[in-house]
Short mmCIF file of C-alpha atoms in Angstrom, two decimals:
data_model
loop_
_atom_site.label_atom_id
_atom_site.label_comp_id
_atom_site.label_asym_id
_atom_site.label_seq_id
_atom_site.Cartn_x
_atom_site.Cartn_y
_atom_site.Cartn_z
CA MET A 296 59.68 6.46 55.66
CA THR A 297 61.55 9.39 57.12
CA SER A 298 61.40 10.13 60.83
CA GLU A 299 61.19 13.90 60.18
CA SER A 300 57.94 15.32 61.50
CA LEU A 301 55.68 17.53 59.43
CA ALA A 302 56.40 20.40 61.81
CA ALA A 303 60.16 20.02 61.30
CA ALA A 304 59.77 19.76 57.53
CA ILE A 305 57.73 22.98 57.39
CA ALA A 306 60.35 24.77 59.45
CA ARG A 307 63.05 23.53 57.08
CA ALA A 308 61.11 24.49 53.91
CA GLY A 309 60.03 27.88 55.24
CA SER A 310 56.27 27.48 54.73
CA PRO A 311 53.62 24.78 54.31
CA VAL A 312 53.01 25.80 50.69
CA THR A 313 56.69 25.57 49.73
CA LEU A 314 56.95 22.15 51.34
CA MET A 315 53.75 20.71 49.89
CA ARG A 316 54.27 21.98 46.35
CA ASN A 317 57.80 20.58 46.15
CA GLN A 318 57.56 17.42 48.26
CA ASN A 319 57.59 14.24 46.21
CA TRP A 320 54.67 11.91 46.58
CA PRO A 321 55.64 8.48 45.19
CA ALA A 322 53.92 7.49 41.98
CA PHE A 323 51.14 5.25 43.23
CA THR A 324 49.53 2.41 41.37
CA PHE A 325 46.83 0.25 42.85
CA PRO A 326 48.31 -3.16 43.72
CA VAL A 327 46.19 -5.01 41.17
CA ALA A 328 46.84 -5.58 37.46
CA PRO A 329 46.75 -2.29 35.52
CA GLU A 330 44.38 -3.88 33.00
CA PHE A 331 42.73 -7.28 32.82
CA THR A 332 41.51 -6.59 29.27
CA ASN A 333 41.79 -2.88 28.43
CA TRP A 334 40.88 0.03 30.67
CA ARG A 335 38.37 1.54 28.20
CA ASP A 336 36.16 -1.56 28.09
CA GLU A 337 36.64 -2.07 31.82
CA GLN A 338 35.34 1.46 32.40
CA ARG A 339 32.41 0.88 30.06
CA ALA A 340 31.42 -2.31 31.92
CA TRP A 341 30.09 -0.54 35.01
CA ASN A 342 27.74 1.47 32.77
CA SER A 343 26.78 -1.18 30.24
CA THR A 344 27.05 -4.67 31.82
CA VAL A 345 28.71 -5.41 35.17
CA ALA A 346 32.14 -4.78 36.63
CA LEU A 347 34.03 -6.44 39.48
CA MET A 348 36.48 -4.17 41.29
CA ASP A 349 39.07 -5.62 43.68
CA GLN A 350 39.38 -3.22 46.63
CA SER A 351 41.38 -5.60 48.79
CA HIS A 352 44.74 -3.93 48.43
CA HIS A 353 44.84 -0.18 47.88
CA MET A 354 43.10 1.34 50.91
CA THR A 355 44.43 1.84 54.43
CA GLN A 356 42.39 0.21 57.19
CA LEU A 357 42.18 1.19 60.85
CA PHE A 358 40.60 -1.43 63.13
CA LEU A 359 39.07 0.21 66.20
CA GLY A 360 37.54 -0.84 69.50
CA GLY A 361 37.01 -0.01 73.16
CA ALA A 362 34.19 1.24 75.37
CA ASP A 363 35.25 4.88 74.97
CA LEU A 364 35.64 4.76 71.17
CA ILE A 365 32.27 6.15 70.07
CA PRO A 366 32.46 9.18 72.41
CA LEU A 367 35.97 9.85 71.10
CA LEU A 368 34.90 9.68 67.45
CA SER A 369 31.90 11.86 68.22
CA SER A 370 34.18 14.52 69.72
CA ILE A 371 36.22 14.91 66.52
CA SER A 372 33.51 14.37 63.90
CA PRO A 373 30.38 16.25 62.78
CA ASN A 374 28.74 12.88 62.09
CA THR A 375 25.95 11.80 64.38
CA PHE A 376 26.44 8.55 66.30
CA GLY A 377 22.98 8.47 67.87
CA THR A 378 21.81 5.58 65.70
CA PHE A 379 25.18 4.05 64.81
CA ARG A 380 25.12 0.34 65.54
CA PRO A 381 26.35 -3.03 64.25
CA GLY A 382 25.27 -3.61 60.67
CA VAL A 383 25.58 0.03 59.60
CA ALA A 384 28.28 2.01 57.79
CA LYS A 385 28.77 5.75 57.46
CA GLN A 386 30.95 8.23 55.60
CA LEU A 387 33.00 9.66 58.46
CA ILE A 388 34.42 13.18 58.21
CA SER A 389 36.40 15.48 60.47
CA VAL A 390 37.12 19.21 60.47
CA ASN A 391 39.50 21.68 62.12
CA LYS A 392 38.44 24.41 64.55
CA ASP A 393 37.46 26.69 61.66
CA GLY A 394 35.25 24.06 60.03
CA TYR A 395 37.61 23.07 57.21
CA LEU A 396 37.85 19.46 56.13
CA ILE A 397 40.55 17.04 57.30
CA GLY A 398 39.38 14.09 55.23
CA ASP A 399 36.78 11.37 54.93
CA GLY A 400 36.53 7.59 55.04
CA ILE A 401 34.00 4.79 55.37
CA LEU A 402 33.43 3.56 58.93
CA PHE A 403 32.05 0.01 59.09
CA TYR A 404 30.36 -1.21 62.26
CA ASN A 405 30.62 -4.94 61.74
CA GLU A 406 29.73 -6.26 65.16
CA ASP A 407 30.33 -5.86 68.88
CA ALA A 408 33.85 -7.25 69.01
CA PRO A 409 37.34 -6.10 70.00
CA GLU A 410 37.86 -4.79 66.44
CA GLY A 411 34.24 -4.42 65.40
CA LEU A 412 34.71 -1.01 63.80
CA VAL A 413 36.90 -0.50 60.74
CA LEU A 414 37.71 2.86 59.15
CA ILE A 415 38.72 2.49 55.51
CA GLY A 416 40.06 5.02 53.02
CA HIS A 417 43.07 7.11 52.25
CA HIS A 418 45.31 7.70 55.25
CA LEU A 419 44.45 11.41 55.67
CA LEU A 420 41.55 10.99 58.10
CA ILE A 421 42.87 7.69 59.44
CA ASP A 422 46.07 9.33 60.71
CA TRP A 423 44.07 12.01 62.54
CA VAL A 424 41.83 9.39 64.17
CA ARG A 425 44.87 7.30 65.09
CA PHE A 426 46.53 10.33 66.72
CA ASN A 427 43.43 10.98 68.84
CA VAL A 428 43.13 7.33 69.84
CA GLU A 429 46.75 7.29 71.02
CA LYS A 430 46.19 10.48 73.04
CA ALA A 431 43.07 8.99 74.61
CA GLN A 432 44.95 5.79 75.46
CA ALA A 433 47.66 7.82 77.19
CA ALA A 434 44.92 9.52 79.22
CA GLY A 435 43.61 6.15 80.41
CA LYS A 436 40.62 5.81 78.07
CA ASP A 437 39.42 2.39 76.90
CA VAL A 438 40.24 2.74 73.20
CA HIS A 439 42.57 0.83 70.94
CA HIS A 440 43.46 0.51 67.28
CA ARG A 441 45.33 -1.60 64.76
CA LEU A 442 46.65 0.02 61.59
CA GLU A 443 46.74 -2.05 58.41
CA GLY A 444 48.47 -0.30 55.53
CA ASN A 445 47.73 -0.97 51.89
CA SER A 446 49.56 -3.72 50.07
CA HIS A 447 52.44 -1.38 49.19
CA MET A 448 53.01 -0.66 52.88
CA ARG A 449 52.16 -3.99 54.51
CA GLN A 450 53.78 -7.40 54.74
CA GLY A 451 51.46 -10.34 54.20
CA PRO A 452 47.82 -10.47 53.12
CA PRO A 453 45.09 -8.09 54.33
CA THR A 454 42.55 -9.08 56.96
CA PHE A 455 39.66 -8.91 54.47
CA TYR A 456 39.14 -9.31 50.76
CA ARG A 457 36.83 -6.64 49.31
CA TYR A 458 35.05 -7.05 45.99
CA GLU A 459 32.80 -4.35 44.53
CA LEU A 460 30.11 -5.47 42.07
CA GLN A 461 28.66 -2.59 40.03
CA GLY A 462 26.61 -2.08 36.90
CA PRO A 463 23.15 -2.55 35.38
CA ASN A 464 23.58 -6.35 35.36
CA ALA A 465 24.83 -6.57 38.95
CA ASP A 466 21.49 -7.80 40.30
CA LEU A 467 21.35 -10.50 37.59
CA VAL A 468 24.75 -11.75 38.69
CA MET A 469 23.67 -11.81 42.31
CA GLU A 470 20.48 -13.69 41.45
CA LYS A 471 22.65 -16.44 40.03
CA VAL A 472 25.07 -16.35 42.97
CA PHE A 473 22.28 -16.56 45.54
CA GLY A 474 19.82 -18.68 43.56
CA GLY A 475 17.18 -15.98 43.95
CA PRO A 476 16.75 -12.20 44.27
CA ALA A 477 19.61 -10.01 45.41
CA PRO A 478 19.61 -9.53 49.19
CA ASP A 479 17.28 -6.78 50.40
CA ILE A 480 19.72 -4.57 52.27
CA LYS A 481 19.20 -0.85 52.86
CA PHE A 482 21.67 1.68 51.49
CA PHE A 483 24.85 1.81 53.60
CA HIS A 484 23.69 -1.13 55.67
CA ILE A 485 25.63 -4.38 56.05
CA GLY A 486 24.00 -7.79 55.66
CA ASP A 487 25.18 -11.35 56.20
CA VAL A 488 25.06 -13.54 53.08
CA GLU A 489 26.67 -16.73 51.81
CA ILE A 490 28.66 -17.13 48.59
CA ALA A 491 29.98 -20.53 47.50
CA GLY A 492 29.36 -21.83 51.00
CA ARG A 493 31.39 -19.08 52.66
CA PRO A 494 29.98 -16.45 55.06
CA VAL A 495 30.23 -12.98 53.50
CA LYS A 496 29.41 -9.44 54.62
CA ALA A 497 27.56 -7.32 52.02
CA LEU A 498 27.49 -3.52 52.10
CA ARG A 499 24.84 -1.94 49.87
CA HIS A 500 26.10 1.21 48.24
CA GLY A 501 27.21 2.56 44.86
CA MET A 502 30.38 3.59 43.11
CA ALA A 503 30.94 4.94 39.61
CA GLY A 504 27.35 6.21 39.57
CA GLN A 505 25.85 2.70 39.62
CA PRO A 506 24.14 0.71 42.38
CA GLY A 507 25.84 -2.38 43.70
CA PHE A 508 27.36 -4.27 46.58
CA GLU A 509 30.69 -4.47 48.31
CA PHE A 510 31.35 -8.02 49.50
CA TYR A 511 34.00 -8.69 52.12
CA GLY A 512 35.18 -11.47 54.35
CA PRO A 513 38.27 -13.31 55.64
CA TRP A 514 41.19 -13.21 53.21
CA GLU A 515 41.50 -17.00 53.14
CA ASP A 516 38.15 -17.11 51.28
CA ASN A 517 39.12 -14.54 48.65
CA GLU A 518 39.70 -16.84 45.66
CA ILE A 519 36.60 -18.93 46.30
CA VAL A 520 34.35 -15.86 46.45
CA LEU A 521 36.06 -14.16 43.50
CA ASN A 522 35.68 -17.23 41.30
CA ALA A 523 32.02 -17.61 42.27
CA LEU A 524 31.26 -14.00 41.31
CA MET A 525 33.17 -14.24 38.02
CA ASP A 526 31.50 -17.54 37.08
CA ALA A 527 28.06 -16.12 37.82
CA GLY A 528 28.80 -13.01 35.79
CA ALA A 529 30.20 -14.75 32.70
CA GLU A 530 26.87 -14.76 30.84
CA HIS A 531 26.15 -11.16 31.83
CA GLY A 532 29.30 -9.54 30.40
CA ILE A 533 31.26 -9.22 33.65
CA ARG A 534 34.72 -7.68 33.48
CA ARG A 535 37.37 -7.44 36.15
CA VAL A 536 38.47 -3.84 36.56
CA GLY A 537 42.19 -3.13 36.68
CA ALA A 538 43.99 -0.31 38.41
CA LYS A 539 43.82 2.11 35.47
CA ALA A 540 40.06 1.97 35.06
CA TYR A 541 39.41 1.84 38.81
CA SER A 542 41.31 5.08 39.37
CA ALA A 543 38.65 6.94 37.39
CA THR A 544 35.63 5.73 39.39
CA PRO A 545 35.49 8.88 41.58
CA LEU A 546 34.84 10.99 38.49
CA GLU A 547 31.59 9.12 37.90
CA SER A 548 30.47 8.86 41.51
CA GLY A 549 31.30 12.51 42.23
CA TRP A 550 33.54 11.72 45.21
CA VAL A 551 36.71 13.78 45.68
CA PRO A 552 39.15 11.10 46.91
CA THR A 553 41.90 13.24 48.43
CA PRO A 554 40.73 16.68 49.58
CA PHE A 555 43.51 18.88 50.92
CA PRO A 556 43.68 18.39 54.73
CA ALA A 557 43.27 21.54 56.83
CA ILE A 558 45.97 20.64 59.37
CA PHE A 559 48.18 23.73 59.27
CA ASP A 560 46.63 25.91 61.97
CA GLU A 561 47.36 26.17 65.68
CA ASP A 562 44.83 23.54 66.77
CA PHE A 563 46.85 20.95 64.85
CA ALA A 564 50.30 21.97 66.12
CA GLU A 565 50.70 18.84 68.25
CA TYR A 566 49.48 16.67 65.39
CA ARG A 567 52.12 18.12 63.03
CA GLU A 568 54.80 17.16 65.56
CA TRP A 569 53.42 13.61 65.57
CA LEU A 570 52.79 13.16 61.83
CA PRO A 571 55.72 12.10 59.60
CA ALA A 572 56.22 14.65 56.84
CA ASP A 573 56.03 12.09 54.08
CA ARG A 574 52.48 11.14 55.11
CA ALA A 575 51.34 14.72 54.51
CA GLY A 576 51.36 14.30 50.72
CA SER A 577 52.04 16.91 48.07
CA ILE A 578 50.18 19.54 46.06
CA GLY A 579 50.04 19.18 42.28
CA GLY A 580 48.44 21.69 39.95
CA SER A 581 48.25 25.32 38.92
CA LEU A 582 46.73 26.74 42.11
CA TYR A 583 49.51 28.80 43.66
CA SER A 584 49.14 30.90 46.78
CA GLU A 585 51.45 31.56 49.70
CA ASP A 586 48.38 31.43 51.96
CA ILE A 587 47.77 27.79 52.84
CA HIS A 588 44.14 28.61 53.63
CA ASP A 589 43.44 29.11 49.92
CA TYR A 590 43.81 25.33 49.58
CA TYR A 591 41.30 24.52 52.34
CA MET A 592 37.75 23.30 51.66
CA THR A 593 34.69 22.89 53.84
CA PRO A 594 32.43 19.82 53.85
CA TYR A 595 29.85 21.94 52.02
CA ASP A 596 32.36 22.77 49.28
CA LEU A 597 32.62 19.06 48.46
CA GLY A 598 29.05 17.89 48.91
CA LEU A 599 29.70 16.36 52.34
CA GLY A 600 27.23 18.54 54.20
CA ARG A 601 24.85 15.59 54.46
CA SER A 602 27.27 14.06 56.98
CA VAL A 603 27.06 17.07 59.32
CA ARG A 604 24.76 16.93 62.34
CA PHE A 605 24.68 19.48 65.14
CA ASP A 606 23.21 17.12 67.74
CA HIS A 607 26.49 16.86 69.71
CA ASP A 608 29.62 18.81 70.56
CA PHE A 609 32.64 18.29 68.32
CA HIS A 610 35.85 20.05 67.38
CA GLY A 611 34.95 22.83 64.93
CA ARG A 612 31.20 22.85 65.62
CA GLU A 613 30.81 26.60 66.16
CA ALA A 614 32.61 27.48 62.94
CA LEU A 615 30.78 24.81 60.95
CA GLU A 616 27.41 26.10 62.16
CA LYS A 617 28.25 29.50 60.65
CA LEU A 618 29.49 27.94 57.41
CA ALA A 619 26.29 25.91 57.13
CA GLU A 620 24.20 29.08 57.08
CA ASN A 621 25.73 30.33 53.85
CA PRO A 622 27.85 27.85 51.89
CA THR A 623 29.99 29.82 49.45
CA ARG A 624 31.03 26.98 47.14
CA ARG A 625 29.54 23.77 45.77
CA LYS A 626 30.83 20.56 44.24
CA VAL A 627 30.50 20.24 40.46
CA THR A 628 31.82 18.28 37.50
CA LEU A 629 33.74 20.21 34.84
CA LEU A 630 33.33 18.76 31.34
CA TRP A 631 36.50 19.75 29.52
CA ASN A 632 36.37 21.18 26.01
CA ALA A 633 37.41 18.47 23.54
CA ASN A 634 39.34 20.84 21.25
CA ASP A 635 41.31 22.28 24.17
CA VAL A 636 42.14 18.78 25.44
CA ALA A 637 43.25 17.81 21.93
CA ASP A 638 45.47 20.91 21.80
CA VAL A 639 47.22 19.84 25.02
CA VAL A 640 47.84 16.37 23.60
CA ARG A 641 48.94 17.81 20.25
CA SER A 642 51.47 20.07 21.97
CA GLN A 643 53.45 16.98 22.94
CA MET A 644 54.14 16.30 19.25
CA GLU A 645 54.89 19.82 18.00
CA PRO A 646 58.09 21.89 18.19
CA GLY A 647 58.45 24.19 21.19
CA ILE A 648 57.60 23.89 24.86
CA PRO A 649 54.57 21.61 25.33
CA ALA A 650 51.72 21.98 27.76
CA LYS A 651 52.00 19.89 30.87
CA PHE A 652 51.46 16.24 30.00
CA LEU A 653 47.83 15.14 30.22
CA ASP A 654 47.61 11.47 31.09
CA PHE A 655 44.78 9.02 30.37
CA PRO A 656 42.70 7.83 32.09
CA LYS A 657 43.80 9.89 35.14
CA ALA A 658 45.90 13.04 35.39
CA ARG A 659 47.21 13.49 38.90
CA TYR A 660 50.63 14.94 39.71
CA GLY A 661 50.44 15.16 43.51
CA LEU A 662 48.37 13.54 46.20
CA TYR A 663 46.20 16.65 46.04
CA GLN A 664 45.53 17.71 42.44
CA MET A 665 44.55 21.38 42.74
CA ASP A 666 44.15 23.45 39.60
CA GLU A 667 42.94 27.03 39.51
CA VAL A 668 39.55 27.66 37.88
CA LEU A 669 38.87 31.07 36.32
CA GLN A 670 35.89 32.90 34.92
CA ASP A 671 36.50 36.22 33.18
CA GLY A 672 40.03 36.17 34.61
CA ARG A 673 38.81 35.82 38.22
CA ARG A 674 39.50 32.77 40.41
CA VAL A 675 36.19 31.06 41.09
CA GLY A 676 37.25 27.68 42.43
CA ILE A 677 39.53 24.66 42.46
CA SER A 678 39.57 21.72 40.06
CA THR A 679 40.64 18.48 41.74
CA ASP A 680 40.53 14.92 40.36
CA ALA A 681 40.81 14.89 36.54
CA GLY A 682 40.52 12.13 33.97
CA TYR A 683 38.81 10.50 31.03
CA ILE A 684 35.63 8.39 30.99
CA ALA A 685 35.47 6.12 27.96
CA TYR A 686 31.74 5.40 28.15
CA ASP A 687 30.90 9.08 27.64
CA GLN A 688 34.09 9.91 25.72
CA LEU A 689 34.64 12.93 27.94
CA TYR A 690 37.60 14.37 29.81
CA MET A 691 36.45 15.91 33.07
CA SER A 692 37.35 16.90 36.60
CA LEU A 693 35.65 17.28 39.95
CA ALA A 694 35.74 20.81 41.28
CA THR A 695 34.45 23.16 43.94
CA LEU A 696 33.19 26.45 42.52
CA ASP A 697 31.60 29.64 43.80
CA ALA A 698 27.98 28.83 44.51
CA ASP A 699 26.61 31.47 42.11
CA ILE A 700 28.13 29.76 39.04
CA ALA A 701 25.33 27.76 37.47
CA ASP A 702 25.33 24.49 35.58
CA GLY A 703 25.94 25.14 31.90
CA GLU A 704 28.27 28.09 32.42
CA VAL A 705 31.75 27.94 30.94
CA VAL A 706 34.89 28.38 33.05
CA GLU A 707 38.60 27.82 32.40
CA VAL A 708 40.87 25.28 34.11
CA VAL A 709 44.45 26.53 34.31
CA TRP A 710 46.59 23.52 33.34
CA GLY A 711 50.28 23.50 34.25
CA GLU A 712 52.37 25.03 37.01
CA ASP A 713 53.87 28.50 37.24
CA PRO A 714 56.29 28.55 38.94
CA ILE A 715 57.09 24.92 38.12
CA SER A 716 57.57 22.87 41.28
CA GLN A 717 60.44 20.52 42.00
CA LYS A 718 58.29 17.38 42.23
CA HIS A 719 59.59 14.53 40.11
CA SER A 720 56.06 13.84 38.86
CA VAL A 721 55.83 17.20 37.05
CA ASP A 722 57.46 17.95 33.67
CA ALA A 723 60.48 20.14 34.43
CA GLN A 724 59.72 22.08 31.24
CA HIS A 725 56.15 22.91 30.24
CA ARG A 726 53.88 25.90 29.71
CA GLN A 727 50.57 26.81 31.30
CA VAL A 728 47.45 26.66 29.16
CA ARG A 729 43.77 27.25 29.78
CA ILE A 730 41.19 24.57 29.12
CA ARG A 731 37.57 25.61 28.75
CA ALA A 732 35.09 23.52 30.73
CA THR A 733 31.31 23.39 31.08
CA VAL A 734 29.91 23.27 34.60
CA ALA A 735 27.75 20.20 35.29
CA PRO A 736 26.38 18.48 38.41
CA ALA A 737 28.36 15.89 40.35
CA PRO A 738 27.60 13.12 39.50
CA TYR A 739 27.34 14.37 35.95
CA HIS A 740 25.60 11.50 34.13
CA GLU A 741 22.09 12.74 33.38
CA TYR A 742 23.26 16.25 32.52
CA ALA A 743 26.10 15.13 30.25
CA ARG A 744 24.04 12.50 28.45
CA THR A 745 21.06 14.77 27.79
CA VAL A 746 21.69 18.51 28.04
CA TYR A 747 25.42 18.69 27.28
CA ARG A 748 25.49 16.20 24.42
CA ALA A 749 22.31 17.69 22.95
CA ASP A 750 24.14 21.01 22.60
CA ASP A 751 27.08 19.50 20.69
#
């Protein structure tokens, strides 16, 4: 990791856009097997039988504690903390002074202990929280943290194993594991259970559009718990999910995993001096504007408005109150036209300059995949995460579009860069193309499997 700060890197590059479009972001693979069987059947398992996803390795974790921690988090987050207590989790978000999103993560309140709170997710929000904790410590506040990088960044095992069990047969598996009904735990609540004689924490929530549980506990118990879950699931069609299939889960759940962080205005000047440039990520995609604000998104743009509460003061509250009155964009799924997708793939095997390579099951060429979306030649939004879902045999992306564009309307995703950036992840020679896409809800399941397919 370079010691150059983000502020210094921007000064060297000349602008945030120039830096972020051309900065390499290392090709990232989740530190589990790419496939245990094949990624298509592993994807299908969470819709048809049951899937086990190993989340122990790929996320950053920030362990937090101290008497002044909750007031600090409350001051930088629109989330309410009035009822936050041990045994509860929440999707934590943060915004800048103008109400634009910094990032999100899952905050677990395990228990009243020195490290009872754990923030888990990509490092975007975690770095901002860490910065504020360090500032508060310097000011004499009772707050502390411990950063645990993912398995690419860390030596030794993680503190916790984390296993996600998802799919229509998940409750049947748990009935066998527990010798009775699945534990009755409210959504986004944490319960104490026992698996194979080991104490386990269970978070009730859903990924990939299916209900399920996330089980976690001390790393030394990981193999015992994993084997117990796999043994119980054998008769119910359980499949372990590898890195390839897992990478596509956000497309089904409707969660945008890496929104562009709004950290380039004056209120984040000190933070940019603190943040190493190579933790800022890179922009991939056709969206090109010299104005960095064209890349920003609000919580309402990405369906995170449910996390906003105006029952306390926080950084960005005044601006967010105004944005809440009239959200201009909404989160959607774009179902890509099969013929246009086939044309992109075909271009790789024909003479001439091909379209930018379209990978399966995920197509991401920067930490922030940001492709321009047009309707009648006018920019109407940004397409983000893109990939293929085998169960529905659809290529799709998550996007934020102007609020007046209805489900069922057709837009165009601009695929490929112009000008072509210097990132190593992007084909040095390719041409831009337009891919038609039908607007659908996020998550897309009911719409795609009834309305959209009925129109084929």
